[in-house]
PDB file of C-alpha atoms in Angstrom:
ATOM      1  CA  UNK A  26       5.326 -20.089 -37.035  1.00  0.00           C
ATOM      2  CA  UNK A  27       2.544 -18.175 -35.099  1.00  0.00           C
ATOM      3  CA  UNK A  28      -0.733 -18.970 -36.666  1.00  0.00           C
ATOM      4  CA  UNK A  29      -2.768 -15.777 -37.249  1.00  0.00           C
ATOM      5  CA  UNK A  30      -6.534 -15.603 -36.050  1.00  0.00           C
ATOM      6  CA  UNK A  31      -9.295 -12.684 -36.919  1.00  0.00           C
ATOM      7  CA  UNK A  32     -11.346 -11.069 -34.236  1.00  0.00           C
ATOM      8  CA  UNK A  33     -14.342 -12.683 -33.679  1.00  0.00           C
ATOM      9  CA  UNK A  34     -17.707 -10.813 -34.658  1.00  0.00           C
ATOM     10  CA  UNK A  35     -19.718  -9.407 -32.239  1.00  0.00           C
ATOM     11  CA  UNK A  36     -23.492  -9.986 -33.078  1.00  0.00           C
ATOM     12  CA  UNK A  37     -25.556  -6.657 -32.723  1.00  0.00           C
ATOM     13  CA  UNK A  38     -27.582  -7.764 -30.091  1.00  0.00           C
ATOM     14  CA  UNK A  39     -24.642  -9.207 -27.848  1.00  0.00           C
ATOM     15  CA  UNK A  40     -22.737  -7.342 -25.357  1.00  0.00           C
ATOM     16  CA  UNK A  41     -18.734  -7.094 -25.692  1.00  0.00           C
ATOM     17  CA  UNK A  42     -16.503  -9.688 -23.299  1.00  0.00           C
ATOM     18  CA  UNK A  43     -14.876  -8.000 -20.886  1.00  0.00           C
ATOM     19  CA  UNK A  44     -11.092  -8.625 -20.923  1.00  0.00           C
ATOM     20  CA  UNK A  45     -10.127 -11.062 -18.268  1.00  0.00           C
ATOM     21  CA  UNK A  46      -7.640  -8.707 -17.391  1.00  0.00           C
ATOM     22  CA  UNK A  47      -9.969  -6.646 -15.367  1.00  0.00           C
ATOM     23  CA  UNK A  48     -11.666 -10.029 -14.435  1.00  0.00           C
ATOM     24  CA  UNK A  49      -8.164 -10.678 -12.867  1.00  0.00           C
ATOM     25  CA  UNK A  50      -7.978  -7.137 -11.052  1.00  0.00           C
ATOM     26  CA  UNK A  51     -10.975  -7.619  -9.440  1.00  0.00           C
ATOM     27  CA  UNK A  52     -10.541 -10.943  -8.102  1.00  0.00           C
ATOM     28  CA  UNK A  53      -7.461  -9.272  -6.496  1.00  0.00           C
ATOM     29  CA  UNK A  54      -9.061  -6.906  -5.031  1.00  0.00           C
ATOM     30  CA  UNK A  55     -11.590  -9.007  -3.757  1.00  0.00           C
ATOM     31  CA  UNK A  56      -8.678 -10.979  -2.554  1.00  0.00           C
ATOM     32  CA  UNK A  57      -7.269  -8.259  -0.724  1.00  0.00           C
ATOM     33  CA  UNK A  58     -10.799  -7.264   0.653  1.00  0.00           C
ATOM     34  CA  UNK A  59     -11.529  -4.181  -1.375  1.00  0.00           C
ATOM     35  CA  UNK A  60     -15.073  -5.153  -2.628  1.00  0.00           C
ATOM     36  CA  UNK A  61     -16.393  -2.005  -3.136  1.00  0.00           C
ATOM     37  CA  UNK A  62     -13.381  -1.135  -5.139  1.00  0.00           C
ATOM     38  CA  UNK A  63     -14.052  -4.356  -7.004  1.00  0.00           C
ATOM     39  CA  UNK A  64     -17.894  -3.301  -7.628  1.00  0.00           C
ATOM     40  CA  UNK A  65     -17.505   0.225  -8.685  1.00  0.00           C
ATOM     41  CA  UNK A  66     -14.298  -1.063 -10.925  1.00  0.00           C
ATOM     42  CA  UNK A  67     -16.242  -1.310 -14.256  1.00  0.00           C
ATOM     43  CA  UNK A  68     -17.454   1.922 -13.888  1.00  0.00           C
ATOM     44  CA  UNK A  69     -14.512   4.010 -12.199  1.00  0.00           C
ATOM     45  CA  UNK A  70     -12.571   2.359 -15.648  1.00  0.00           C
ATOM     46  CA  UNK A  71     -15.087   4.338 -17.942  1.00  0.00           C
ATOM     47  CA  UNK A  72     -14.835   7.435 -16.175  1.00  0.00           C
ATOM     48  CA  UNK A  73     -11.024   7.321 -16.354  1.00  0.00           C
ATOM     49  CA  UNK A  74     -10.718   6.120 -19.802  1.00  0.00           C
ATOM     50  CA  UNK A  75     -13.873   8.798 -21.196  1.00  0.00           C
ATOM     51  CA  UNK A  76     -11.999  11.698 -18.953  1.00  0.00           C
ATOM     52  CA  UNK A  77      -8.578  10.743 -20.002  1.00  0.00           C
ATOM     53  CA  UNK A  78      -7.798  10.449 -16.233  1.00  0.00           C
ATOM     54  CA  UNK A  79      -3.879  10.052 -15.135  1.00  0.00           C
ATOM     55  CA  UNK A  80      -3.205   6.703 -13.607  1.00  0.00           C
ATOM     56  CA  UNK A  81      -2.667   7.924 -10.186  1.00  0.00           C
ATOM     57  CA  UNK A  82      -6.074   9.906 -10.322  1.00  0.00           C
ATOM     58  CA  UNK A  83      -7.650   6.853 -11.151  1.00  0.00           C
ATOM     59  CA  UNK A  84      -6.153   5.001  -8.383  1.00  0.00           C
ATOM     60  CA  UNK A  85      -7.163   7.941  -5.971  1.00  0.00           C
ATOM     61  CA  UNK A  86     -10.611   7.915  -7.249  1.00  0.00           C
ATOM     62  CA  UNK A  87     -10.921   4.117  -6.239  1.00  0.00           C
ATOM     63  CA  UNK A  88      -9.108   4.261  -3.036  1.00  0.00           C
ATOM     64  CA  UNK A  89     -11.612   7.018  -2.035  1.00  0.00           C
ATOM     65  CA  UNK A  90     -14.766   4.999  -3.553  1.00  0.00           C
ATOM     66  CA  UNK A  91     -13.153   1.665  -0.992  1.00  0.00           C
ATOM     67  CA  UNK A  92     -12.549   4.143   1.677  1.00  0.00           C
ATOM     68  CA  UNK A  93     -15.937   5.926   1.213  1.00  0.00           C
ATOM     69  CA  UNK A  94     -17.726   2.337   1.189  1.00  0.00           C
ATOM     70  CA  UNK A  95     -16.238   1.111   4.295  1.00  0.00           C
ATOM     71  CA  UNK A  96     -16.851   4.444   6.519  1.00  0.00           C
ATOM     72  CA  UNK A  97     -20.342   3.762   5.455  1.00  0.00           C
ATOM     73  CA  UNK A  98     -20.420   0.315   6.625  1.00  0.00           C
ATOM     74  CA  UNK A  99     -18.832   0.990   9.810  1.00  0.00           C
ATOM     75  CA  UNK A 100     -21.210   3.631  10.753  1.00  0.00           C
ATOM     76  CA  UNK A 101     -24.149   1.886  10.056  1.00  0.00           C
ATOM     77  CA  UNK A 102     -22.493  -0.678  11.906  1.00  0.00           C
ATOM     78  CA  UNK A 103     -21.573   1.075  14.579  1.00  0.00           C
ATOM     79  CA  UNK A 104     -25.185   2.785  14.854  1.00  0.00           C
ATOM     80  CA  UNK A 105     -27.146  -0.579  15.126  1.00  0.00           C
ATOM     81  CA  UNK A 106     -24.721  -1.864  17.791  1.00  0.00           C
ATOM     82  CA  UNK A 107     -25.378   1.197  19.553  1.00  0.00           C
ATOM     83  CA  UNK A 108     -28.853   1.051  20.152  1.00  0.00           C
ATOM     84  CA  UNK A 109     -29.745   4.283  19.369  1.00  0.00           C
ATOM     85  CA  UNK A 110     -33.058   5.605  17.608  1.00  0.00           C
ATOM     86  CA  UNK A 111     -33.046   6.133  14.145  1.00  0.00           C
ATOM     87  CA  UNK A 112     -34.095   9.608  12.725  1.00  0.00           C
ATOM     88  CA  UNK A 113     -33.123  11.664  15.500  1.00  0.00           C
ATOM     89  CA  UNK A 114     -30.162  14.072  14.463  1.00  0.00           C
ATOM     90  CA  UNK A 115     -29.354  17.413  14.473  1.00  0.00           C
ATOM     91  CA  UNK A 116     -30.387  18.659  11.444  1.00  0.00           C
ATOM     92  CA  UNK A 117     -34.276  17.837  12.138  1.00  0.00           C
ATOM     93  CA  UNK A 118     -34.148  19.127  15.455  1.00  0.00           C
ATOM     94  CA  UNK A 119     -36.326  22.073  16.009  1.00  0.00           C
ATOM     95  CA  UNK A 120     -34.426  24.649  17.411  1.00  0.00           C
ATOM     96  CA  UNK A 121     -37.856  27.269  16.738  1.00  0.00           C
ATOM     97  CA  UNK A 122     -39.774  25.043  19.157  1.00  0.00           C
ATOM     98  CA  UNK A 123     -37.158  25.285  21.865  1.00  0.00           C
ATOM     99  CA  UNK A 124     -35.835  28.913  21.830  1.00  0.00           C
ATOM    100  CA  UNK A 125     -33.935  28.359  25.159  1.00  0.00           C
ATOM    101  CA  UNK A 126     -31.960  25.795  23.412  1.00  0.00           C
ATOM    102  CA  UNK A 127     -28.830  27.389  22.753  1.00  0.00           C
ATOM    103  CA  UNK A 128     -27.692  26.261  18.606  1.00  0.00           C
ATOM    104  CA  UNK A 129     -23.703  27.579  19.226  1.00  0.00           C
ATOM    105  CA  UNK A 130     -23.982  25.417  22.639  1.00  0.00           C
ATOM    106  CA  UNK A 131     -25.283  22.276  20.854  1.00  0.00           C
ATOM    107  CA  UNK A 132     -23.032  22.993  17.533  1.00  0.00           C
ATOM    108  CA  UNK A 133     -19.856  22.933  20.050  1.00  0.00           C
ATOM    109  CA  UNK A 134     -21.513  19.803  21.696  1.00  0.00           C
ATOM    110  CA  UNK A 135     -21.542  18.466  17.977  1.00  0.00           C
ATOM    111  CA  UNK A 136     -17.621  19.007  17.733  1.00  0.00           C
ATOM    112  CA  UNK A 137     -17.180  16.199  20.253  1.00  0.00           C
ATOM    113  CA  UNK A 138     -14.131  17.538  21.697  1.00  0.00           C
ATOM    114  CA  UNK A 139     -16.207  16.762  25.523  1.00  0.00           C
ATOM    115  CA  UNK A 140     -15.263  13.539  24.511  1.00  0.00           C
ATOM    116  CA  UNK A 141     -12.404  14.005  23.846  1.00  0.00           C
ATOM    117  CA  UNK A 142     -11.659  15.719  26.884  1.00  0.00           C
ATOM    118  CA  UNK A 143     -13.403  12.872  28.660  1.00  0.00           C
ATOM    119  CA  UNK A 144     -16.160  15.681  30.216  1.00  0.00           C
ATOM    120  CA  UNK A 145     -19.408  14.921  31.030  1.00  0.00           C
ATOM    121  CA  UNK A 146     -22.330  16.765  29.799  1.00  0.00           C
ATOM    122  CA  UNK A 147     -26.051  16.939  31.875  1.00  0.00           C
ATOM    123  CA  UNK A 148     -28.934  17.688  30.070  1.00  0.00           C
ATOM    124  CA  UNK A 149     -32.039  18.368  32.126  1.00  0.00           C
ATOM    125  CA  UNK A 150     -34.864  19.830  31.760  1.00  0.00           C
ATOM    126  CA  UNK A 151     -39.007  19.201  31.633  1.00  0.00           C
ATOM    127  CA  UNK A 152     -40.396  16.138  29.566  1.00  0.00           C
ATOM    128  CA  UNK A 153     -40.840  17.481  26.176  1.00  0.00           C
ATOM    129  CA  UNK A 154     -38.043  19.656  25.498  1.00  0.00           C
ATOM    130  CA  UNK A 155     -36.337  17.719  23.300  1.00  0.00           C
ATOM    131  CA  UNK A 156     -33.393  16.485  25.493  1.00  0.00           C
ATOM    132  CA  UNK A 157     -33.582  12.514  23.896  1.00  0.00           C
ATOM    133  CA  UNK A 158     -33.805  13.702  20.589  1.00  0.00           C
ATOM    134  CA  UNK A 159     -30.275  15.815  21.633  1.00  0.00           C
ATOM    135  CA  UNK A 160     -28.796  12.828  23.047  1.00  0.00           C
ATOM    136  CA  UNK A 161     -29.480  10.687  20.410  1.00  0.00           C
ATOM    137  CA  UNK A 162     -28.660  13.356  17.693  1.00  0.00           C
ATOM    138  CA  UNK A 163     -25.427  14.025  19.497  1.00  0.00           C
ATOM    139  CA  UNK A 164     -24.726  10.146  19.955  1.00  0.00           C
ATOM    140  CA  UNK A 165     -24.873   9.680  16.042  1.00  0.00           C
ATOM    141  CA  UNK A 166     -22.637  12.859  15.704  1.00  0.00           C
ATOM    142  CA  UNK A 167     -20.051  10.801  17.962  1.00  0.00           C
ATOM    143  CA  UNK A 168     -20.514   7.595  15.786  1.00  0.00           C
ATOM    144  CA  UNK A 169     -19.813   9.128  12.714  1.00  0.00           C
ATOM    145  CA  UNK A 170     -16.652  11.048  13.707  1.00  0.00           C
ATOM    146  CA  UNK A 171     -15.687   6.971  14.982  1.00  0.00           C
ATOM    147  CA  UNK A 172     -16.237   7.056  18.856  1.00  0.00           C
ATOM    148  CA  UNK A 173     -18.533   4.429  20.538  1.00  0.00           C
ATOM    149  CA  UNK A 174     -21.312   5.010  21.745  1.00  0.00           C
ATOM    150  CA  UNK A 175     -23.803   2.941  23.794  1.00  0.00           C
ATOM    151  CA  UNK A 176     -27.747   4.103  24.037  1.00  0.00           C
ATOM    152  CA  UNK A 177     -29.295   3.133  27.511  1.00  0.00           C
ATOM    153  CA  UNK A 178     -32.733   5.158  28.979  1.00  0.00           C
ATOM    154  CA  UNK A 179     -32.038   5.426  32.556  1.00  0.00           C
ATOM    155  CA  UNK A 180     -34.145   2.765  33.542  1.00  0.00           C
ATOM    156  CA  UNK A 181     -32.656   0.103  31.327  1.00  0.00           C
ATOM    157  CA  UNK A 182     -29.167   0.996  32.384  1.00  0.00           C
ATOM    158  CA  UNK A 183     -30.493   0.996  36.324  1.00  0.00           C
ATOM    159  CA  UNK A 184     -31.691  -2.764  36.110  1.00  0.00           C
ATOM    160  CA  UNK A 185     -28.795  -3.674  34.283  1.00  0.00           C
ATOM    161  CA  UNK A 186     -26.385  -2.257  37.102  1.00  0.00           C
ATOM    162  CA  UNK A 187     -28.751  -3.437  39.960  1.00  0.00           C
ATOM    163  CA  UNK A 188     -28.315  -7.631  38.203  1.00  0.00           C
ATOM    164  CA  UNK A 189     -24.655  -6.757  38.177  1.00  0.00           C
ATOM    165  CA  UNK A 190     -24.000  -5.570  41.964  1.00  0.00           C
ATOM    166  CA  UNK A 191     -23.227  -8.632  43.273  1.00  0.00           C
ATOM    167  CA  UNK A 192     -20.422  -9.308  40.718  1.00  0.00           C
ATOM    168  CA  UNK A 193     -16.771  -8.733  41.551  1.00  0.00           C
ATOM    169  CA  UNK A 194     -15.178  -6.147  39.779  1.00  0.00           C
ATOM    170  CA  UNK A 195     -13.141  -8.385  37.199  1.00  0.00           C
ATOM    171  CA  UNK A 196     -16.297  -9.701  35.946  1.00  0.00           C
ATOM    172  CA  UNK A 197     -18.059  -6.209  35.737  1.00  0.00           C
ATOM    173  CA  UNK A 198     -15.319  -5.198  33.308  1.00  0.00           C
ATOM    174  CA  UNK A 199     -16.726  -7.221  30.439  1.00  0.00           C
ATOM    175  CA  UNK A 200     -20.252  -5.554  31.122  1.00  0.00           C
ATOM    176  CA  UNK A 201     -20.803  -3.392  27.830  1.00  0.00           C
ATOM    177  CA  UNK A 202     -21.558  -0.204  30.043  1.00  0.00           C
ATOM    178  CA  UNK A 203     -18.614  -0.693  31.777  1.00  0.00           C
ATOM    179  CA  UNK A 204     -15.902  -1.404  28.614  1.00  0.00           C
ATOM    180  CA  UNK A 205     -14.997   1.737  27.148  1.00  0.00           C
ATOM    181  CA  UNK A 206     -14.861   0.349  23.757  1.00  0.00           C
ATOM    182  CA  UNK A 207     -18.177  -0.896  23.799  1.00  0.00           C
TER     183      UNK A 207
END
């Protein structure tokens, strides 16, 4: 015989357990190294239940929040490994300032399909013109669409090949301006 037990009472000023059910769905995604699925779970299970959302929406919508988390991560990642400026993009570049500067050129250049293509691209100019800001601008671009990218002023990236001239070419393959994965 199954012994019966009531519900226990909630006092007013006490929040609601949370079934360990959902304790037990985010310790597997944890486990499977979804935390920002895990983080956003709570929430994303309100929405769906509130909006009567199918189970495969649901799903979706937490997939894309993981997804959407880890992009984010790996660009910011990717940025500060780079060692690029921060604040220099495209969208607070003054093209008013610079009426030579060509915006269909630079929106192409923003495409990245020169990369792809493995072109090179020159900018020059006079000091002032705005070709770091370009660079760097066009550098993030590249990082976000999930290419590497490696920031060096021409200096820098002189010294560091002028230390390295003496090395044989097996070593000067793990250089980071020589690996092409950076």
């Amino acid at each position: 015989m199954r012994s019966c037990r009531w519900p226990r009472r909630i006092q007013a000023n006490q929040p609601p357990e949370k079934p360990a059910r959902f304790n037990t769905t985010r310790d597997r995604l944890l486990a499977l190294g979804c935390p920002y699925a895990a983080e956003h779970l709570d929430h994303l299970l309100t929405e769906a239940v509130s909006q009567a959302m199918a189970p495969h929406a649901f799903l979706d919508r937490l997939l894309e929040v993981e997804h959407s988390g880890r992009e984010g991560r790996r660009v910011k990642t990717s940025l500060k490994m780079s060692g690029l400026p921060i604040g220099q993009t495209l969208e607070n570049f003054d093209f008013a300032f610079q009426p030579a500067i060509e915006r269909s050129r630079i929106a192409t250049l923003a495409t990245g399909a020169w990369i792809r293509n493995a072109e090179t691209v020159l900018m020059q100019g006079p000091p002032g013109v705005g070709k770091t800001h370009l660079s760097v601008a066009l550098g993030t671009r590249a990082v976000e669409m999930g290419f590497s990218v490696l920031y060096y002023r021409f200096d820098e990236l002189m010294t560091a090949l002028k230390v390295d001239a003496g090395l044989p070419p097996a070593q000067l393959k793990r250089r980071r301006y020589m690996n092409r994965r950076c």
